[in-house]
Amino acid sequence: MNRKTKRILLRTVTYILCIIIAAFALLPFLWGLSTSLKDNVEVYSLNPTLIPKNITFENYKAVFHDTSMMHYFRNSVVIALVSTLVTIFVSLFAAYGFSRYRFPGRAPLLTSILFIRVLPRVCLLVPFYVILANMRLVNTIPGLVLVYLIVGMPLTVWLLKGYIDAIPIEVEEAAFVDGCGPLKSLFLVVVPMVAPALAAVGMFAFILAWNEFLFPLLLASDESSRTLSVGLAFYIDETGIQWGQMMAASILMSLPAICVFSYAQKYIIKGMSEGAVKG
Amino acid sequence: MYALKKKGLRHATKREKRSWLFGILFILPSVAALACMVVYPLILTFLYSVNKVLLPNFDLEFVGASNFMKALGSSQFPTVLKNTLIWTFGSLFLRFVLGFICAMMMETGFRGKTVFRVLTLLPWVMPSIVASNLWRWIYNVDNGILNYVLKQINPSLAINWLGNPSTALVSVIMAYVWTGFPYIMLMLVAGLQGIPKEYTEAAQIDGANSVQVFWHVTLPQLKSFIMILTILEIISGFNSFDLIFTMTGGGPGVSTEILGLNIYRTAFQNYDFGTASAIGVILLLIVLVAFLFYAPSNKKKQA
């Protein structure tokens, strides 16, 4: 076998592997998308096709007309937005403090924040339930926002700290000379410089909150505070699961994540790969 | 700056004290959150694990180690532990195989590389609940695409994937591998990019073939990366909940129940908060040991 045939062979193998893996990655999603665009006859057809024969948006319409789904959707949006805002504020202060100041207990604290990321969250369920029950916050939105702090915070603190570390201290020193306090310097000098990263991290926190399932499953189990993720897991009516609608709702729920990742991919991937090494 | 720390509070200058004060003020909100939402709950978990928790007022009655006895002695515990280990290490292995193949292909470079990367990231981006729904539909007994394809080959191949004790765990693992392998790919690609090109080039000039280069140059360089990833994956395997809970609920029987689901069921279906906390403590200790392997390798990398 000469060099050239060997190279062609290698190429072919690479492409075949690529196609197999891409199919494995994509087909489940495409299949769901296709199902969501079919009418009920076709969804349960004995000879299903990947491309729907007649594309219909009935399933999507049905989801949008489902009042309880829309209610869960609103809950998810409110909870994710509020918890993202709180998380970003808390994390921004923390990241700035950890990045710019040295104080006793700094290193152990940073490690403990790192530890939250790997903490088995199931272990926290019982105490969370008891704490929130004592505060009469079970099945309320403020209760969930409080709990979501630990969902987003560990990652946002570490990501933001990385970005603030990258800004040379000299930039801020100029501001200090001009009489800026640390708080002013944070908001007038540092925040504008990390603005794109801050936006990406904020979106990431939003997605984490949006996707969260375990905590709302237990702590927001009644109709009024239920989130979309939990609603979707039990999206069943008296006749059983309506797979067409189920797929339509699932596709809709994944849209925010897909949009955010296509926009903020650069920052998140960079942050995640650094995150695995650093935090 | 670190040297200052050694001098202790009493000898610190006014300026250092000021710096401490500001630093502590900035991190105060996050530390408060940490104290209320992590430290305090963890203390409660340990406390409950040696007490009987009486509902509805959560009064405590000390029972010593009996919760642990009950948890470890239950007839289901060995199955649950076995499932957890199969789940964690099975998915770890498959994720790494797929992730590695992808990363190596990305390294060789081919036309459409960027498209390939973006497309394969899709599963990782999916919310866990959506991933669960997509796979439940694929595995559906009567209308699922998997059984449809299998029926074309041989009608006897079509089975109830999630309802059969012998296939349920493997089926959920496949879905879990699906959601996780892109992350391994991303990390390995990042790791590969960190290897200086001179290393591989030097080996090639010395006459090493591509397998040798991979085995003797690439892999050793990636070692610390792979270590960290493995530990993180093991931890997240032990911590998983969402996919199994929504796809099988731990069933049929306890054939797919892992530690996380066992805790949930003990606490909120049997209302035995004490035993649930005892299992929680066991899970915590496992994860803590893994984390201690992670933290030092982490420090080395940072330095």
PDB file of N, CA and C in Angstrom, chain A residues 179-220:
ATOM      1  N   GLY A 179      -9.233  59.082  42.460  1.00  0.00           N
ATOM      2  CA  GLY A 179     -10.125  59.189  43.610  1.00  0.00           C
ATOM      3  C   GLY A 179     -11.308  58.250  43.592  1.00  0.00           C
ATOM      4  N   CYS A 180     -11.269  57.236  42.738  1.00  0.00           N
ATOM      5  CA  CYS A 180     -12.348  56.261  42.720  1.00  0.00           C
ATOM      6  C   CYS A 180     -12.205  55.313  43.903  1.00  0.00           C
ATOM      7  N   GLY A 181     -13.313  54.964  44.528  1.00  0.00           N
ATOM      8  CA  GLY A 181     -13.280  53.903  45.529  1.00  0.00           C
ATOM      9  C   GLY A 181     -13.342  52.567  44.825  1.00  0.00           C
ATOM     10  N   PRO A 182     -13.154  51.459  45.555  1.00  0.00           N
ATOM     11  CA  PRO A 182     -13.190  50.134  44.928  1.00  0.00           C
ATOM     12  C   PRO A 182     -14.531  49.836  44.260  1.00  0.00           C
ATOM     13  N   LEU A 183     -15.613  50.260  44.895  1.00  0.00           N
ATOM     14  CA  LEU A 183     -16.935  49.962  44.349  1.00  0.00           C
ATOM     15  C   LEU A 183     -17.128  50.674  43.012  1.00  0.00           C
ATOM     16  N   LYS A 184     -16.710  51.960  43.018  1.00  0.00           N
ATOM     17  CA  LYS A 184     -16.821  52.754  41.805  1.00  0.00           C
ATOM     18  C   LYS A 184     -15.928  52.174  40.716  1.00  0.00           C
ATOM     19  N   SER A 185     -14.739  51.764  41.116  1.00  0.00           N
ATOM     20  CA  SER A 185     -13.807  51.205  40.148  1.00  0.00           C
ATOM     21  C   SER A 185     -14.360  49.911  39.558  1.00  0.00           C
ATOM     22  N   LEU A 186     -14.993  49.111  40.402  1.00  0.00           N
ATOM     23  CA  LEU A 186     -15.592  47.865  39.903  1.00  0.00           C
ATOM     24  C   LEU A 186     -16.616  48.155  38.815  1.00  0.00           C
ATOM     25  N   PHE A 187     -17.505  49.115  39.106  1.00  0.00           N
ATOM     26  CA  PHE A 187     -18.604  49.326  38.156  1.00  0.00           C
ATOM     27  C   PHE A 187     -18.220  50.217  36.974  1.00  0.00           C
ATOM     28  N   LEU A 188     -17.272  51.150  37.184  1.00  0.00           N
ATOM     29  CA  LEU A 188     -16.939  52.066  36.100  1.00  0.00           C
ATOM     30  C   LEU A 188     -15.762  51.601  35.255  1.00  0.00           C
ATOM     31  N   VAL A 189     -14.870  50.795  35.849  1.00  0.00           N
ATOM     32  CA  VAL A 189     -13.701  50.358  35.091  1.00  0.00           C
ATOM     33  C   VAL A 189     -13.788  48.875  34.735  1.00  0.00           C
ATOM     34  N   VAL A 190     -14.004  48.042  35.742  1.00  0.00           N
ATOM     35  CA  VAL A 190     -13.936  46.599  35.504  1.00  0.00           C
ATOM     36  C   VAL A 190     -15.145  46.097  34.714  1.00  0.00           C
ATOM     37  N   VAL A 191     -16.343  46.458  35.160  1.00  0.00           N
ATOM     38  CA  VAL A 191     -17.548  45.926  34.504  1.00  0.00           C
ATOM     39  C   VAL A 191     -17.577  46.252  33.005  1.00  0.00           C
ATOM     40  N   PRO A 192     -17.294  47.499  32.596  1.00  0.00           N
ATOM     41  CA  PRO A 192     -17.304  47.750  31.145  1.00  0.00           C
ATOM     42  C   PRO A 192     -16.283  46.891  30.401  1.00  0.00           C
ATOM     43  N   MET A 193     -15.156  46.605  31.076  1.00  0.00           N
ATOM     44  CA  MET A 193     -14.128  45.817  30.376  1.00  0.00           C
ATOM     45  C   MET A 193     -14.511  44.348  30.246  1.00  0.00           C
ATOM     46  N   VAL A 194     -15.274  43.830  31.207  1.00  0.00           N
ATOM     47  CA  VAL A 194     -15.668  42.420  31.106  1.00  0.00           C
ATOM     48  C   VAL A 194     -17.094  42.265  30.590  1.00  0.00           C
ATOM     49  N   ALA A 195     -17.679  43.366  30.094  1.00  0.00           N
ATOM     50  CA  ALA A 195     -19.103  43.334  29.732  1.00  0.00           C
ATOM     51  C   ALA A 195     -19.504  42.151  28.844  1.00  0.00           C
ATOM     52  N   PRO A 196     -18.784  41.881  27.756  1.00  0.00           N
ATOM     53  CA  PRO A 196     -19.219  40.748  26.916  1.00  0.00           C
ATOM     54  C   PRO A 196     -19.170  39.422  27.677  1.00  0.00           C
ATOM     55  N   ALA A 197     -18.099  39.240  28.436  1.00  0.00           N
ATOM     56  CA  ALA A 197     -17.980  38.006  29.219  1.00  0.00           C
ATOM     57  C   ALA A 197     -19.077  37.940  30.271  1.00  0.00           C
ATOM     58  N   LEU A 198     -19.347  39.086  30.871  1.00  0.00           N
ATOM     59  CA  LEU A 198     -20.389  39.140  31.897  1.00  0.00           C
ATOM     60  C   LEU A 198     -21.740  38.737  31.303  1.00  0.00           C
ATOM     61  N   ALA A 199     -21.998  39.226  30.093  1.00  0.00           N
ATOM     62  CA  ALA A 199     -23.254  38.882  29.426  1.00  0.00           C
ATOM     63  C   ALA A 199     -23.313  37.374  29.176  1.00  0.00           C
ATOM     64  N   ALA A 200     -22.197  36.819  28.703  1.00  0.00           N
ATOM     65  CA  ALA A 200     -22.167  35.383  28.414  1.00  0.00           C
ATOM     66  C   ALA A 200     -22.376  34.571  29.685  1.00  0.00           C
ATOM     67  N   VAL A 201     -21.680  34.975  30.745  1.00  0.00           N
ATOM     68  CA  VAL A 201     -21.813  34.258  32.013  1.00  0.00           C
ATOM     69  C   VAL A 201     -23.246  34.379  32.543  1.00  0.00           C
ATOM     70  N   GLY A 202     -23.827  35.577  32.371  1.00  0.00           N
ATOM     71  CA  GLY A 202     -25.203  35.772  32.803  1.00  0.00           C
ATOM     72  C   GLY A 202     -26.157  34.852  32.064  1.00  0.00           C
ATOM     73  N   MET A 203     -25.934  34.743  30.752  1.00  0.00           N
ATOM     74  CA  MET A 203     -26.797  33.864  29.960  1.00  0.00           C
ATOM     75  C   MET A 203     -26.624  32.417  30.386  1.00  0.00           C
ATOM     76  N   PHE A 204     -25.397  32.081  30.708  1.00  0.00           N
ATOM     77  CA  PHE A 204     -25.117  30.725  31.139  1.00  0.00           C
ATOM     78  C   PHE A 204     -25.857  30.430  32.444  1.00  0.00           C
ATOM     79  N   ALA A 205     -25.817  31.406  33.360  1.00  0.00           N
ATOM     80  CA  ALA A 205     -26.528  31.233  34.630  1.00  0.00           C
ATOM     81  C   ALA A 205     -28.025  31.091  34.372  1.00  0.00           C
ATOM     82  N   PHE A 206     -28.524  31.868  33.416  1.00  0.00           N
ATOM     83  CA  PHE A 206     -29.941  31.790  33.063  1.00  0.00           C
ATOM     84  C   PHE A 206     -30.289  30.379  32.593  1.00  0.00           C
ATOM     85  N   ILE A 207     -29.442  29.829  31.729  1.00  0.00           N
ATOM     86  CA  ILE A 207     -29.708  28.495  31.193  1.00  0.00           C
ATOM     87  C   ILE A 207     -29.669  27.445  32.291  1.00  0.00           C
ATOM     88  N   LEU A 208     -28.696  27.579  33.188  1.00  0.00           N
ATOM     89  CA  LEU A 208     -28.628  26.613  34.289  1.00  0.00           C
ATOM     90  C   LEU A 208     -29.927  26.639  35.090  1.00  0.00           C
ATOM     91  N   ALA A 209     -30.423  27.854  35.351  1.00  0.00           N
ATOM     92  CA  ALA A 209     -31.657  27.975  36.128  1.00  0.00           C
ATOM     93  C   ALA A 209     -32.845  27.463  35.317  1.00  0.00           C
ATOM     94  N   TRP A 210     -32.850  27.775  34.044  1.00  0.00           N
ATOM     95  CA  TRP A 210     -33.942  27.384  33.145  1.00  0.00           C
ATOM     96  C   TRP A 210     -34.048  25.859  33.057  1.00  0.00           C
ATOM     97  N   ASN A 211     -32.900  25.190  33.033  1.00  0.00           N
ATOM     98  CA  ASN A 211     -32.878  23.739  32.865  1.00  0.00           C
ATOM     99  C   ASN A 211     -33.055  22.979  34.169  1.00  0.00           C
ATOM    100  N   GLU A 212     -32.912  23.677  35.295  1.00  0.00           N
ATOM    101  CA  GLU A 212     -32.899  22.995  36.588  1.00  0.00           C
ATOM    102  C   GLU A 212     -34.159  22.163  36.788  1.00  0.00           C
ATOM    103  N   PHE A 213     -33.961  20.933  37.271  1.00  0.00           N
ATOM    104  CA  PHE A 213     -35.100  20.033  37.415  1.00  0.00           C
ATOM    105  C   PHE A 213     -35.291  19.540  38.847  1.00  0.00           C
ATOM    106  N   LEU A 214     -34.197  19.117  39.474  1.00  0.00           N
ATOM    107  CA  LEU A 214     -34.301  18.443  40.764  1.00  0.00           C
ATOM    108  C   LEU A 214     -34.937  19.318  41.848  1.00  0.00           C
ATOM    109  N   PHE A 215     -34.442  20.542  41.997  1.00  0.00           N
ATOM    110  CA  PHE A 215     -34.952  21.386  43.080  1.00  0.00           C
ATOM    111  C   PHE A 215     -36.416  21.778  42.885  1.00  0.00           C
ATOM    112  N   PRO A 216     -36.807  22.243  41.700  1.00  0.00           N
ATOM    113  CA  PRO A 216     -38.234  22.561  41.533  1.00  0.00           C
ATOM    114  C   PRO A 216     -39.130  21.329  41.624  1.00  0.00           C
ATOM    115  N   LEU A 217     -38.592  20.167  41.285  1.00  0.00           N
ATOM    116  CA  LEU A 217     -39.397  18.944  41.377  1.00  0.00           C
ATOM    117  C   LEU A 217     -39.953  18.792  42.790  1.00  0.00           C
ATOM    118  N   LEU A 218     -39.106  19.108  43.766  1.00  0.00           N
ATOM    119  CA  LEU A 218     -39.518  18.924  45.151  1.00  0.00           C
ATOM    120  C   LEU A 218     -40.056  20.213  45.759  1.00  0.00           C
ATOM    121  N   LEU A 219     -39.376  21.329  45.453  1.00  0.00           N
ATOM    122  CA  LEU A 219     -39.638  22.556  46.199  1.00  0.00           C
ATOM    123  C   LEU A 219     -40.672  23.448  45.525  1.00  0.00           C
ATOM    124  N   ALA A 220     -41.107  23.070  44.320  1.00  0.00           N
ATOM    125  CA  ALA A 220     -42.163  23.828  43.652  1.00  0.00           C
ATOM    126  C   ALA A 220     -43.104  22.821  43.036  1.00  0.00           C
TER     127      ALA A 220
END
